[in-house]
Short mmCIF file of C-alpha atoms in Angstrom, two decimals:
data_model
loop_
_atom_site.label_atom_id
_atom_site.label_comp_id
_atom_site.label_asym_id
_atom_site.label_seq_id
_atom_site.Cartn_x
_atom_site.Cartn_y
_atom_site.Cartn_z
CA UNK A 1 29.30 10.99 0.64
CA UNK A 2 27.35 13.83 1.81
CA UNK A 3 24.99 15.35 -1.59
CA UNK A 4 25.70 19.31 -1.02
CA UNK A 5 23.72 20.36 -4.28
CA UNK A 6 20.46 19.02 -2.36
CA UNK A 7 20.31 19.02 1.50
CA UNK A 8 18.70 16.14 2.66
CA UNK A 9 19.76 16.49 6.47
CA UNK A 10 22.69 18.63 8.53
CA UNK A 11 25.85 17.82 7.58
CA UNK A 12 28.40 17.31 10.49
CA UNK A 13 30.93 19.55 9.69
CA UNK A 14 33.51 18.36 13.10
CA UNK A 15 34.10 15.19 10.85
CA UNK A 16 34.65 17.50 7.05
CA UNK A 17 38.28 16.34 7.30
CA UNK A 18 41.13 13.90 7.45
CA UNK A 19 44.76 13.46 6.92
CA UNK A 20 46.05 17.10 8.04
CA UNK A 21 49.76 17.70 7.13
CA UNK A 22 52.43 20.29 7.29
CA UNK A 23 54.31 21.10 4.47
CA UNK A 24 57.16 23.91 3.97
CA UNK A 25 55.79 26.86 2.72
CA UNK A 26 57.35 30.77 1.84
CA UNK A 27 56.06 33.92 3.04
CA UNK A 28 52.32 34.80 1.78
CA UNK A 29 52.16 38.88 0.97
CA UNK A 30 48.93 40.06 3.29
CA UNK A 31 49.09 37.23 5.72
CA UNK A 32 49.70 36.59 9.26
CA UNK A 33 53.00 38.00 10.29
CA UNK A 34 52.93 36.40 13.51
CA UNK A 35 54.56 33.56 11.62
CA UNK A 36 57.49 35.14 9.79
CA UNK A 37 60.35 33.46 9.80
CA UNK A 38 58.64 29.76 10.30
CA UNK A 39 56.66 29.09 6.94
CA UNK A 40 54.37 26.15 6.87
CA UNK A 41 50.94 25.43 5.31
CA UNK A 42 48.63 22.91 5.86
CA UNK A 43 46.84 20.37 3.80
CA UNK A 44 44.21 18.19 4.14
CA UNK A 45 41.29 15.88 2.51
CA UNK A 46 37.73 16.59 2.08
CA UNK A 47 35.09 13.84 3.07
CA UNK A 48 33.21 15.31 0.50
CA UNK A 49 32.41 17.51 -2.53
CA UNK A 50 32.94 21.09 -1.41
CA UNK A 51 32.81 22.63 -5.19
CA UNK A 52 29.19 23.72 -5.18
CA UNK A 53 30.03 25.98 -2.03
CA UNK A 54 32.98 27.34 -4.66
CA UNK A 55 30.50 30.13 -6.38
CA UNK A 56 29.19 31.14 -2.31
CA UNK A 57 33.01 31.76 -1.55
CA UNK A 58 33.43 33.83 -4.37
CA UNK A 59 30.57 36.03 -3.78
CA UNK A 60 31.14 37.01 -0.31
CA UNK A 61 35.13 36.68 0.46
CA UNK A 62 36.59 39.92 -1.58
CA UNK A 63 39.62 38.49 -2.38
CA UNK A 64 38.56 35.19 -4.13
CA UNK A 65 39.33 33.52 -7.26
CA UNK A 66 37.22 30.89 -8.77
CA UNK A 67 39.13 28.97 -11.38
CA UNK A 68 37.83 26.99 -13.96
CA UNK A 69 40.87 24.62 -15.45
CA UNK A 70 41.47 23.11 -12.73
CA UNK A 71 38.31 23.92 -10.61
CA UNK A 72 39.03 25.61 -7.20
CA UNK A 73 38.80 28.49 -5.02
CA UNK A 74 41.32 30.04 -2.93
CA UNK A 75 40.63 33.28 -1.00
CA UNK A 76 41.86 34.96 2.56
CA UNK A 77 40.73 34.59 5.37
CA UNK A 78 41.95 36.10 8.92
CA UNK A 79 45.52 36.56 6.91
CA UNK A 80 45.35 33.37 5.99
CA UNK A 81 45.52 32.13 2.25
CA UNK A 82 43.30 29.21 2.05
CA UNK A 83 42.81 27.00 -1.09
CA UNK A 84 40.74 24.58 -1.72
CA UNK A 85 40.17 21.90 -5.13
CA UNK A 86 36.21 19.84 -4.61
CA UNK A 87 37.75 17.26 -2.18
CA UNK A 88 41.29 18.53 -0.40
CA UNK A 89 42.46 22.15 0.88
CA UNK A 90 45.47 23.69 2.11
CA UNK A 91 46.32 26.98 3.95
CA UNK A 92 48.98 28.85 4.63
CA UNK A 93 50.97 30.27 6.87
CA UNK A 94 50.99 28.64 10.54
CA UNK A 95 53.79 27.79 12.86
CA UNK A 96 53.30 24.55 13.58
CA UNK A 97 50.46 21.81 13.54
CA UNK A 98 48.74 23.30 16.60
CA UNK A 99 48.55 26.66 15.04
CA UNK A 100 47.19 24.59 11.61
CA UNK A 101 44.84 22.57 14.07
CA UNK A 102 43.41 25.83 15.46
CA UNK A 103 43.12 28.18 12.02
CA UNK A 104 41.45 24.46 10.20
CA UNK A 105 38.55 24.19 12.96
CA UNK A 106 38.12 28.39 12.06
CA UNK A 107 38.17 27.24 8.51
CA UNK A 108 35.31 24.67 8.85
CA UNK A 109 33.26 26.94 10.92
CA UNK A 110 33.72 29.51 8.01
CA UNK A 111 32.22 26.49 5.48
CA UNK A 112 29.68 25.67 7.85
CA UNK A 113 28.70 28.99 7.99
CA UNK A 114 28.74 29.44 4.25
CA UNK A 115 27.13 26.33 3.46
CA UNK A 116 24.15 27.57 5.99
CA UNK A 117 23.58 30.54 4.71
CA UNK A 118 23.80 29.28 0.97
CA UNK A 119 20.10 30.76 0.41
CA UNK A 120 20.72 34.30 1.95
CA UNK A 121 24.19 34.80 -0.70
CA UNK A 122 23.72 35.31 -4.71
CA UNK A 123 26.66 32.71 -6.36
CA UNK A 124 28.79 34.31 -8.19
CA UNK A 125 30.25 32.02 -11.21
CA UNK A 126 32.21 34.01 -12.42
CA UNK A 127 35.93 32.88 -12.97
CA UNK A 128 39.12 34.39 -12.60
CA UNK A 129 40.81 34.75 -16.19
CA UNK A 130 43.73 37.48 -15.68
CA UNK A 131 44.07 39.26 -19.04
CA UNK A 132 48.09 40.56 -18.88
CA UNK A 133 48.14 44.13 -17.15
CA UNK A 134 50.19 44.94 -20.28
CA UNK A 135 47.48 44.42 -22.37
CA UNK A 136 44.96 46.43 -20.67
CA UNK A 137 47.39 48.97 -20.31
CA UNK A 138 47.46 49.77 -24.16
CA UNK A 139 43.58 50.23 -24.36
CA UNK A 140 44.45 52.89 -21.80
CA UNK A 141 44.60 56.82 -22.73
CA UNK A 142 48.36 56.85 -20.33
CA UNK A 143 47.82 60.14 -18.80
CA UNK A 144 48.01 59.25 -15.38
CA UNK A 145 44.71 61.34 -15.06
CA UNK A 146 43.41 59.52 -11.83
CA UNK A 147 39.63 59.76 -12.49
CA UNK A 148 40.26 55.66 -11.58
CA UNK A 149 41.09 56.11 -8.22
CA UNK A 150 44.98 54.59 -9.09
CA UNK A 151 47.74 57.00 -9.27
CA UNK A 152 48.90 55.77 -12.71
CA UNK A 153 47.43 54.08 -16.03
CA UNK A 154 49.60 51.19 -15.20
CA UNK A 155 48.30 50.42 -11.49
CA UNK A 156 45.10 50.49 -13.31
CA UNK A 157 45.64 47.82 -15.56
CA UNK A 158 47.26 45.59 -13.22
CA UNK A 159 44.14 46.31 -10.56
CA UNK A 160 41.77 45.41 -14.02
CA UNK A 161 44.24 42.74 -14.29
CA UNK A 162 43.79 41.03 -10.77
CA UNK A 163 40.37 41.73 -11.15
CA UNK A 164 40.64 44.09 -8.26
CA UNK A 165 39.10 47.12 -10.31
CA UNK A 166 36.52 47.21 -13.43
CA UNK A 167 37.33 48.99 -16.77
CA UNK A 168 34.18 50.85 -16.48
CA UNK A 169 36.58 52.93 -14.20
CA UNK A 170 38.51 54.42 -16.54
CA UNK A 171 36.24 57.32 -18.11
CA UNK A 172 38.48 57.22 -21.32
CA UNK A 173 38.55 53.93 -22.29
CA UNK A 174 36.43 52.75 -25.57
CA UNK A 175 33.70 50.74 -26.20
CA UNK A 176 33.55 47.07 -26.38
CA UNK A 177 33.55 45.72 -29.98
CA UNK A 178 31.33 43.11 -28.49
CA UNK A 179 29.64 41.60 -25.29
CA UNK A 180 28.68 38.48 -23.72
CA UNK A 181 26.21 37.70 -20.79
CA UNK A 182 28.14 34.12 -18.74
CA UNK A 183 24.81 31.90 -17.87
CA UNK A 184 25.14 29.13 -15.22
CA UNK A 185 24.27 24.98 -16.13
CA UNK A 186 24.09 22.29 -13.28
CA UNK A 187 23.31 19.20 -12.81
CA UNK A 188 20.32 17.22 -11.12
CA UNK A 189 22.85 17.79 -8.01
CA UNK A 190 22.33 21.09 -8.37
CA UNK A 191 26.39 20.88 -9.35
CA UNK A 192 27.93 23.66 -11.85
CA UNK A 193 28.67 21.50 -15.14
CA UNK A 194 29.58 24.42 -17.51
CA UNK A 195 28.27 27.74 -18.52
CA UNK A 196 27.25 29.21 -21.77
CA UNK A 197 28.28 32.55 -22.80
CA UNK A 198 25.25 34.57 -25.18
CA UNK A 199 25.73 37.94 -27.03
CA UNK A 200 24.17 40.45 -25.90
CA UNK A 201 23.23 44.29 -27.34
CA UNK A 202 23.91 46.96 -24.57
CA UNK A 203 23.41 49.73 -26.62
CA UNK A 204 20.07 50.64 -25.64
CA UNK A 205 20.63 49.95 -22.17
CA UNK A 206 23.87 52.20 -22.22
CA UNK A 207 21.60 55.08 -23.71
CA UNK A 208 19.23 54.96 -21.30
CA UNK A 209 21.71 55.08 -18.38
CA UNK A 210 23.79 58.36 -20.57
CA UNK A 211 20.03 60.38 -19.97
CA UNK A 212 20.00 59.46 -16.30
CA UNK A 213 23.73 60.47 -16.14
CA UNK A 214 22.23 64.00 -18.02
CA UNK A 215 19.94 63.95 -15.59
CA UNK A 216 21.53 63.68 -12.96
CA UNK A 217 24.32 66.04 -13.35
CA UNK A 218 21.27 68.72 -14.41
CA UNK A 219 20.03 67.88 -10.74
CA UNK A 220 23.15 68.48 -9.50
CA UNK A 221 23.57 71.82 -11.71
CA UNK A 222 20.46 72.82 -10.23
CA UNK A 223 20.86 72.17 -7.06
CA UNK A 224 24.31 73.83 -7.07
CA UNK A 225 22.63 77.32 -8.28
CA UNK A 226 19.68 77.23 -5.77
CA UNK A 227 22.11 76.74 -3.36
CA UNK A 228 24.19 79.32 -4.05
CA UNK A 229 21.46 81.54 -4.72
CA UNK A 230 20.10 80.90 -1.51
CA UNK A 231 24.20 81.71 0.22
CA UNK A 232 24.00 84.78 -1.35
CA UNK A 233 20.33 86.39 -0.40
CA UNK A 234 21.19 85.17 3.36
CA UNK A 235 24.18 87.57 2.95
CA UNK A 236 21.84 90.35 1.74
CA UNK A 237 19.60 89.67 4.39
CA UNK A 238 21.80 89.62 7.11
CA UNK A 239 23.75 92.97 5.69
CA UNK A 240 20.15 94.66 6.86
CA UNK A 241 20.92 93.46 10.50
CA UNK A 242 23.25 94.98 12.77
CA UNK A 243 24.39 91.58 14.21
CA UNK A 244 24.35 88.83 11.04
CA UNK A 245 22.53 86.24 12.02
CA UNK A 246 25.20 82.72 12.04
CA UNK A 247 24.93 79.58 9.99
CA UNK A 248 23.35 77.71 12.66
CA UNK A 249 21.20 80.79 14.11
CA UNK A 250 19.66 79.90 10.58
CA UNK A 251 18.96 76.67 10.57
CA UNK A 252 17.21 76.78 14.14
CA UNK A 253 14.62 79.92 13.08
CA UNK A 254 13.61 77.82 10.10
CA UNK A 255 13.34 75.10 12.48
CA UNK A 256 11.53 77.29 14.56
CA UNK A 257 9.19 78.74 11.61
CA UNK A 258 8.37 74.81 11.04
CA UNK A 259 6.56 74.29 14.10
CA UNK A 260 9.63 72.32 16.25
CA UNK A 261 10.06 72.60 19.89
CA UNK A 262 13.40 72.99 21.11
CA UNK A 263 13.43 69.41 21.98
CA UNK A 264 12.52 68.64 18.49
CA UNK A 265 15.37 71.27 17.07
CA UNK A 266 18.08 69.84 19.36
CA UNK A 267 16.96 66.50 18.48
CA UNK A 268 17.41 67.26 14.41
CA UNK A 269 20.77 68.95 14.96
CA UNK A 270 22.33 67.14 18.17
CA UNK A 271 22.95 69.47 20.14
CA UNK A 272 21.33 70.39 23.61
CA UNK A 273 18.18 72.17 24.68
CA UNK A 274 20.47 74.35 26.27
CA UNK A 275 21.99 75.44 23.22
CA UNK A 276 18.63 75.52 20.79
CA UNK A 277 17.09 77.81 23.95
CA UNK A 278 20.68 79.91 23.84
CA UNK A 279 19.78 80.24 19.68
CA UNK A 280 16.73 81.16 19.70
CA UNK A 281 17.15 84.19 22.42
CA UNK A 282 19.81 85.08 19.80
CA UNK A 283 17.77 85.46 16.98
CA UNK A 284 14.91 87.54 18.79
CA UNK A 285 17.41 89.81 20.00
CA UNK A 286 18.75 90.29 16.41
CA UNK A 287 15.91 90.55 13.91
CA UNK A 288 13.78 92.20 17.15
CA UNK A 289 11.13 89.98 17.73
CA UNK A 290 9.32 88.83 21.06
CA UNK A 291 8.17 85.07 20.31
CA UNK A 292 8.03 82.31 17.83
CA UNK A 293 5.11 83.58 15.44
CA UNK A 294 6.86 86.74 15.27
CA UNK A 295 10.33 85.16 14.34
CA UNK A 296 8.59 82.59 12.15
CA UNK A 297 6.60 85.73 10.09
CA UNK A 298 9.99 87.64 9.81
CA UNK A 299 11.50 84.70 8.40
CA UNK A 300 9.05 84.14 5.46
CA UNK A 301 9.36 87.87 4.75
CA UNK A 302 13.00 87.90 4.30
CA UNK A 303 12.55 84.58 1.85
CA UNK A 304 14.21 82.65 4.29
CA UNK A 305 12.03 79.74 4.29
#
């Protein structure tokens, strides 16, 4: 049997199988509707170990659930729901066995893949243990405020639920009482054997991200007020013109007082020479100026730059 926690050679992937069957299957929500009405999946045995590739799947597939009791994986993949235990699999839905024959040699080239690129994807251990969306919903403030993302408190919690959304989400919801940090064990196979959970204190690290949160929305505060500091002296400005100079005349003669050529200009805003050369005659004909230097001095005067 193949060793996958240690590659010794390439493992021949066109040979990963045996004993493919059909079994009757219902309708899979999210899956390939090109097989309503005819529900089969497929199953089949594993010539080897495919659990260590288990924590790879789970990382990259966005739909995946590791499980612990019993260990396997199941995830989708092109609309199909695949599942797989360390040495058999099954998928679901297909039509009939050549439909199954075709979606398992996509499958395999998925593993190979994965299994290839093992050293390019961080594992992710962690396991799927649904907490009931009932549950979460009472730690929930149930205003329906949407600051989630989910129109409700209770399509929250069953999201949190599913694992589909984090708590951290919900901008109401209290403090943990306690924490715990989920560290991997394996074997000389480089096989997961268990994990060990440790407590951990997140209270200084949760102070130090509050400041850059302060920070950050002072930034923003900031940046807000220049901004609208600067919206409103361009409107003073161009209330001493007889023709207001536009948005975009604006952005070109500072463009123009930073040394850029028209190429340059119509290469920072995509548009055409054409156009930039069209601006800039604008602008000398409204503040009065002959050339460049003279638009680019006019420009610092009027605080513009």
């Amino acid at each position: 049997m193949p060793n996958m926690g240690i590659e010794t050679k390439p493992l021949d992937f066109s040979k990963a199988y045996t004993t493919l069957t059909l079994f009757h299957s219902g309708p899979v929500v999210g899956c390939n509707e090109a097989v309503q009405g005819r529900f089969y999946g497929a199953r089949f045995d594993l010539d080897w170990d495919l659990s260590p590739l288990f924590p790879y799947i789970n990382a990259i597939m966005p739909d995946a659930q590791l499980y612990e009791t019993p260990v396997y994986v199941k995830f989708l993949l092109d609309r199909h729901l695949c599942a797989f235990h360390p040495q058999n699999g099954a998928f679901s839905p297909v039509s009939d066995l050549a439909a199954a024959m075709a979606f398992l040699d996509r499958l395999i080239a998925f593993l190979e893949d994965v299994y290839y690129r093992r050293a390019e994807i961080n594992p992710n251990y962690r396991k799927f243990k649904p907490t009931s969306a009932l549950d979460i919903f009472q730690l929930l403030p149930r205003t329906n405020c949407r600051a989630c993302g989910h129109a409700t408190c209770l399509a929250f919690a069953a999201a949190v639920s599913r694992q589909r959304s984090s708590p951290a989400e919900c901008p109401h919801l209290g403090r943990p009482v306690e924490e715990k940090a989920l560290f991997p064990v394996f074997d000389a196979q480089g096989r997961l054997i268990r994990t060990i959970a440790l407590e951990i204190d997140s209270t200084a690290l949760r102070e130090r991200i509050n400041q850059k949160e302060i920070q950050i929305q002072t930034l923003q505060s900031r940046l807000e007020s220049m901004e609208q500091g600067q919206a409103r002296h361009t409107r003073d400005v161009n209330r001493t013109l007889p023709d207001p100079l536009t948005r975009r005349e604006i952005q070109v003669l500072q463009l123009v007082a930073g040394g850029l050529t028209n190429k340059e200009i119509s290469s920072r805003l995509h548009i055409s020479e054409h156009t930039v050369k069209s601006h800039v005659i604008h602008i000398f004909n409204k503040i009065g100026v002959n050339d460049r230097t003279q638009a680019s001095v006019w420009a610092a005067s009027q605080g513009l730059l």
